[in-house]
N, CA, C and O of each residue as an XYZ file, in Angstrom:
384
protein
N     102.261     98.094    105.530
C     102.597     96.380    106.382
C     101.487     96.461    108.093
O     101.175     97.523    108.632
N     101.040     94.862    108.689
C     100.888     95.655    110.005
C     101.154     94.110    110.240
O     101.031     93.298    109.323
N     101.636     93.651    111.900
C     102.064     93.037    112.042
C     100.871     92.039    113.003
O     100.347     92.702    113.898
N     100.390     90.544    112.921
C      98.850     90.202    112.662
C     100.422     88.544    113.480
O     101.601     88.196    113.545
N      98.467     88.133    113.980
C      98.902     86.340    114.899
C      98.923     85.688    113.321
O      98.973     86.493    112.391
N      98.891     84.455    113.069
C      98.250     83.255    112.736
C      97.510     82.723    113.498
O      98.168     82.177    114.384
N      96.161     82.555    113.656
C      95.409     82.017    113.813
C      94.895     80.799    113.473
O      94.268     80.200    114.346
N      95.032     80.263    112.314
C      94.486     78.596    111.682
C      94.416     79.025    110.522
O      94.346     80.237    110.318
N      94.421     78.021    109.404
C      94.280     78.037    107.915
C      93.543     77.274    107.410
O      93.270     76.160    107.858
N      92.900     78.017    105.896
C      92.114     77.224    105.429
C      92.401     76.639    104.474
O      93.483     76.886    103.941
N      91.494     75.620    103.909
C      91.395     74.330    102.831
C      90.850     74.813    101.215
O      89.639     74.792    100.993
N      91.492     75.097    100.493
C      90.854     75.859     99.676
C      91.140     74.573     98.031
O      92.055     74.936     97.292
N      90.447     73.356     97.639
C      90.659     72.681     96.579
C      91.311     73.680     95.332
O      92.347     73.485     94.697
N      90.091     75.098     95.179
C      90.142     74.899     94.228
C      90.324     76.565     94.033
O      89.496     77.169     94.714
N      90.854     77.087     93.574
C      91.423     78.748     93.629
C      92.688     79.333     92.242
O      93.745     79.075     91.667
N      91.935     79.947     92.313
C      93.028     81.109     91.005
C      94.542     79.849     90.374
O      94.884     78.739     90.783
N      94.870     80.395     89.690
C      95.888     79.215     88.969
C      97.416     79.543     89.609
O      98.360     78.795     89.862
N      97.207     81.208     89.778
C      98.279     81.483     90.209
C      98.760     81.409     91.427
O      99.968     81.545     91.619
N      97.857     81.172     92.477
C      98.217     80.707     93.923
C      97.998     79.579     94.372
O      97.989     79.270     95.564
N      97.714     78.547     93.013
C      97.658     77.137     93.302
C      97.898     76.402     94.475
O      97.146     75.844     95.275
N      99.730     76.591     94.355
C     100.637     76.181     95.429
C     100.975     76.779     96.836
O     101.987     76.563     97.503
N      99.915     77.570     97.139
C     100.440     78.831     98.192
C      98.809     78.030     99.698
O      97.781     77.362     99.807
N      99.643     78.702    100.281
C      98.836     78.218    101.929
C      98.229     79.684    101.943
O      98.929     80.689    101.820
N      96.378     79.705    102.162
C      95.783     80.556    103.315
C      95.734     80.797    104.633
O      95.199     79.896    105.278
N      96.200     81.920    105.371
C      96.386     81.315    106.350
C      95.336     82.443    107.143
O      95.207     83.447    106.443
N      94.552     82.515    108.447
C      93.168     83.260    108.878
C      94.688     83.983    109.995
O      95.393     83.374    110.799
N      94.716     85.119    109.676
C      95.823     86.117    110.510
C      94.135     87.818    111.629
O      93.024     88.261    111.337
N      95.107     87.995    112.742
C      94.341     88.883    113.040
C      95.240     90.112    113.230
O      96.438     89.832    113.252
N      95.012     91.078    113.334
C      96.249     92.280    113.404
C      95.890     92.561    114.994
O      94.874     92.757    115.660
N      97.610     92.447    115.259
C      98.121     92.441    116.790
C      98.869     93.961    117.208
O      99.579     94.252    116.246
N      98.972     94.978    118.219
C      99.895     95.675    118.160
C     101.531     95.185    118.580
O     101.793     94.031    118.919
N     102.655     96.396    118.477
C     103.697     95.996    118.850
C     104.390     94.723    119.380
O     105.287     94.041    118.886
N     103.529     94.580    120.827
C     104.030     93.335    121.540
C     102.755     91.683    121.185
O     102.553     90.690    121.882
N     102.247     92.043    119.997
C     101.577     91.081    120.109
C     100.349     90.894    120.055
O      99.687     90.125    119.358
N     100.010     91.761    120.960
C      98.456     91.575    122.080
C      97.658     91.731    120.832
O      98.147     92.315    119.865
N      96.489     91.252    120.806
C      95.202     91.243    119.302
C      94.866     92.367    119.448
O      95.045     92.913    120.536
N      94.183     93.145    118.208
C      93.571     94.304    118.444
C      91.879     93.854    118.094
O      91.513     92.739    117.725
N      91.311     94.635    118.246
C      89.815     94.420    117.718
C      89.880     94.827    116.182
O      90.641     95.457    115.447
N      88.622     94.103    116.082
C      88.797     94.085    114.728
C      88.337     92.531    114.423
O      88.028     91.708    115.284
N      88.363     92.331    113.079
C      88.104     90.861    112.134
C      88.828     90.241    111.736
O      89.372     90.891    110.844
N      89.389     89.007    111.826
C      90.043     88.163    111.313
C      89.816     88.157    109.659
O      88.811     88.173    108.949
N      91.450     88.123    109.367
C      91.648     88.106    107.829
C      91.960     86.968    107.313
O      92.035     86.079    108.161
N      92.326     86.410    105.481
C      92.543     85.660    105.272
C      94.121     85.814    104.551
O      94.199     86.887    103.953
N      95.138     85.155    104.488
C      96.354     85.874    104.315
C      97.194     85.081    102.966
O      96.775     83.943    103.178
N      97.583     85.019    102.432
C      98.233     84.438    101.107
C      99.767     84.372    102.128
O     100.347     85.245    102.773
N     100.004     83.165    101.939
C     101.612     82.933    102.860
C     102.817     82.374    102.314
O     103.136     81.224    102.015
N     103.682     84.004    102.236
C     104.603     83.401    101.039
C     106.069     82.823    101.863
O     107.114     82.446    101.333
N     105.749     82.901    103.257
C     107.036     82.540    103.617
C     107.163     81.419    104.912
O     108.014     81.425    105.801
N     105.887     80.337    104.693
C     105.506     79.209    105.140
C     105.321     79.370    107.132
O     105.749     78.555    107.950
N     104.609     80.589    107.414
C     104.215     80.674    108.692
C     103.317     79.649    109.137
O     102.766     79.040    108.219
N     103.088     79.374    110.052
C     102.771     78.646    110.962
C     101.340     78.797    111.883
O     101.199     79.971    112.224
N     100.593     78.193    112.217
C      99.805     79.376    113.896
C     100.477     79.237    114.629
O     101.404     78.439    114.760
N      99.787     80.640    115.708
C     100.302     80.634    116.293
C     101.654     82.115    115.864
O     101.777     83.207    116.419
N     102.281     81.644    114.947
C     103.102     82.687    114.354
C     102.919     84.194    114.788
O     101.808     84.597    115.133
N     103.807     84.858    114.769
C     103.503     86.537    114.880
C     104.382     87.020    113.094
O     105.555     86.958    112.724
N     103.450     87.349    112.593
C     104.049     87.604    110.766
C     103.564     89.206    110.910
O     102.945     89.846    111.761
N     104.415     89.614    109.129
C     104.295     90.657    108.790
C     103.678     90.663    106.900
O     104.124     90.300    105.812
N     102.457     91.299    107.426
C     101.421     91.660    106.347
C     101.454     92.960    105.642
O     101.686     94.076    106.107
N     101.181     92.610    104.451
C     101.240     93.112    103.062
C      99.873     93.909    103.091
O      99.207     93.526    104.053
N      99.479     94.516    102.635
C      97.944     94.934    102.125
C      97.712     95.792    100.929
O      98.583     96.555    100.511
N      96.438     95.657    100.333
C      96.110     95.759     99.196
C      97.075     95.940     98.438
O      98.185     95.464     98.678
N      96.718     96.899     97.054
C      97.935     96.726     96.073
C      99.088     96.745     95.923
O      99.702     96.566     94.871
N      99.727     97.087     97.536
C     101.658     96.385     97.553
C     101.097     95.008     97.413
O     101.694     94.369     96.546
N     100.158     94.376     97.986
C      99.920     92.325     97.843
C     100.071     92.069     97.094
O     100.651     90.986     97.172
N      99.851     92.527     95.565
C      99.905     92.481     94.810
C     101.404     92.234     93.515
O     101.497     91.686     92.416
N     102.439     93.047     94.503
C     103.665     92.840     93.834
C     104.690     91.953     93.857
O     105.904     92.089     93.710
N     104.252     91.371     93.988
C     105.111     90.313     93.787
C     105.113     89.056     93.414
O     104.039     88.498     93.184
N     106.462     88.309     93.272
C     106.344     86.815     92.018
C     105.273     86.213     91.786
O     104.881     85.995     90.640
N     104.658     85.866     92.817
C     103.521     84.670     93.604
C     101.949     85.758     93.001
O     101.247     85.267     92.117
N     101.677     86.795     93.428
C     100.763     87.406     93.241
C     100.259     88.628     92.188
O      99.323     89.409     92.363
N     101.415     88.519     90.747
C     101.362     89.792     90.670
C     100.588     89.597     89.531
O     100.847     88.796     88.632
N      99.295     90.610     89.606
C      98.216     90.622     88.597
C      96.990     89.497     89.176
O      95.982     89.107     88.585
N      97.409     89.206     90.326
C      96.373     87.983     90.725
C      95.201     88.578     91.716
O      94.640     87.502     91.511
N      94.664     88.993     92.240
C      93.373     89.310     92.360
C      93.424     89.274     94.356
O      92.407     88.771     94.832
N      94.548     89.779     95.468
C      94.440     89.205     96.450
C      94.577     90.596     97.165
O      94.493     91.510     96.345
N      94.738     90.963     98.279
C      94.711     92.086     98.728
C      95.466     91.468     99.942
O      96.402     92.260    100.054
N      95.644     90.437    101.023
C      96.850     90.256    102.171
C      97.896     89.344    101.713
O      97.462     88.396    101.059
N      98.935     89.375    101.854
C     100.340     88.748    101.433
C     100.816     88.609    103.291
O     100.733     89.504    104.132
N     101.266     87.300    103.467
C     101.944     87.430    104.881
C     103.629     86.945    103.960
O     103.896     86.003    103.213
N     104.812     88.606    104.704
C     105.698     88.781    103.828
C     106.984     88.479    105.057
O     108.003     89.145    104.878
N     106.982     87.710    106.034
C     107.793     87.772    106.905
C     107.048     87.033    108.097
O     105.880     87.270    108.402
N     108.302     85.610    109.077
C     107.525     85.052    110.196
C     108.341     86.272    111.416
O     109.459     86.595    111.012
N     107.955     86.918    112.724
C     108.611     88.119    113.081
C     109.826     86.846    114.184
O     109.672     85.640    114.379
N     110.663     87.549    114.558
C     111.258     86.154    114.892
C     111.800     87.298    117.377
O     112.321     86.937    118.432
N     111.056     88.751    116.718
C     111.183     89.319    117.982
C     111.256     90.684    118.048
O     112.368     91.146    117.791
N     110.435     91.419    118.304
C     110.186     93.322    118.359
C     110.823     93.994    119.400
O     110.666     93.569    120.544
N     111.442     94.870    119.215
C     111.769     96.413    119.900
C     111.145     97.104    119.246
O     111.017     97.264    118.032
N     110.528     97.752    120.554
C     109.427     98.600    120.487
C     110.769    100.299    121.498
O     111.342     99.893    122.509
N     110.880    100.892    121.349
C     110.786    102.375    121.839
C     112.843    101.566    122.988
O     113.058    101.981    124.127
N     113.791    100.619    122.346
C     115.032    100.614    122.840
C     114.099     98.418    123.721
O     114.855     97.506    124.057
N     113.093     98.344    123.776
C     112.919     97.578    124.813
C     112.246     96.190    123.554
O     111.399     96.498    122.715
N     112.797     94.764    123.657
C     111.868     94.308    123.518
C     110.763     93.346    124.126
O     110.693     92.650    125.140
N     109.894     93.631    123.003
C     108.286     93.433    123.696
C     107.614     91.801    122.940
O     106.472     91.348    123.014
N     108.660     91.317    122.344
C     108.454     90.121    121.374
C     110.018     88.946    120.850
O     110.953     89.084    120.062
N     109.566     87.836    121.819
C     110.519     87.608    120.906
C     110.382     85.781    121.018
O     110.002     85.364    122.112
N     110.607     84.992    120.192
C     110.358     83.589    120.221
C     110.821     82.436    121.097
O     110.423     81.292    120.873
């Protein structure tokens, strides 16, 4: 799993029927404090009603296809959680 910030959303009126009722959000990986890392953004299926600006936990690869919604669906990334705070080495580095 990776920490990411939701940067935007996509609109797709035609998509795989198994993910028809899901949002597709644009994410960018961050470090534990929420600072964006170098690298490309990616699109993730939102399973938890995240929104733009949220810090989220994403699951990648074959593990992303292990949910009831994404099972047997060609997906690579899902948003599993919206983070409320992060504590690293006893220090809270992110809080809503």
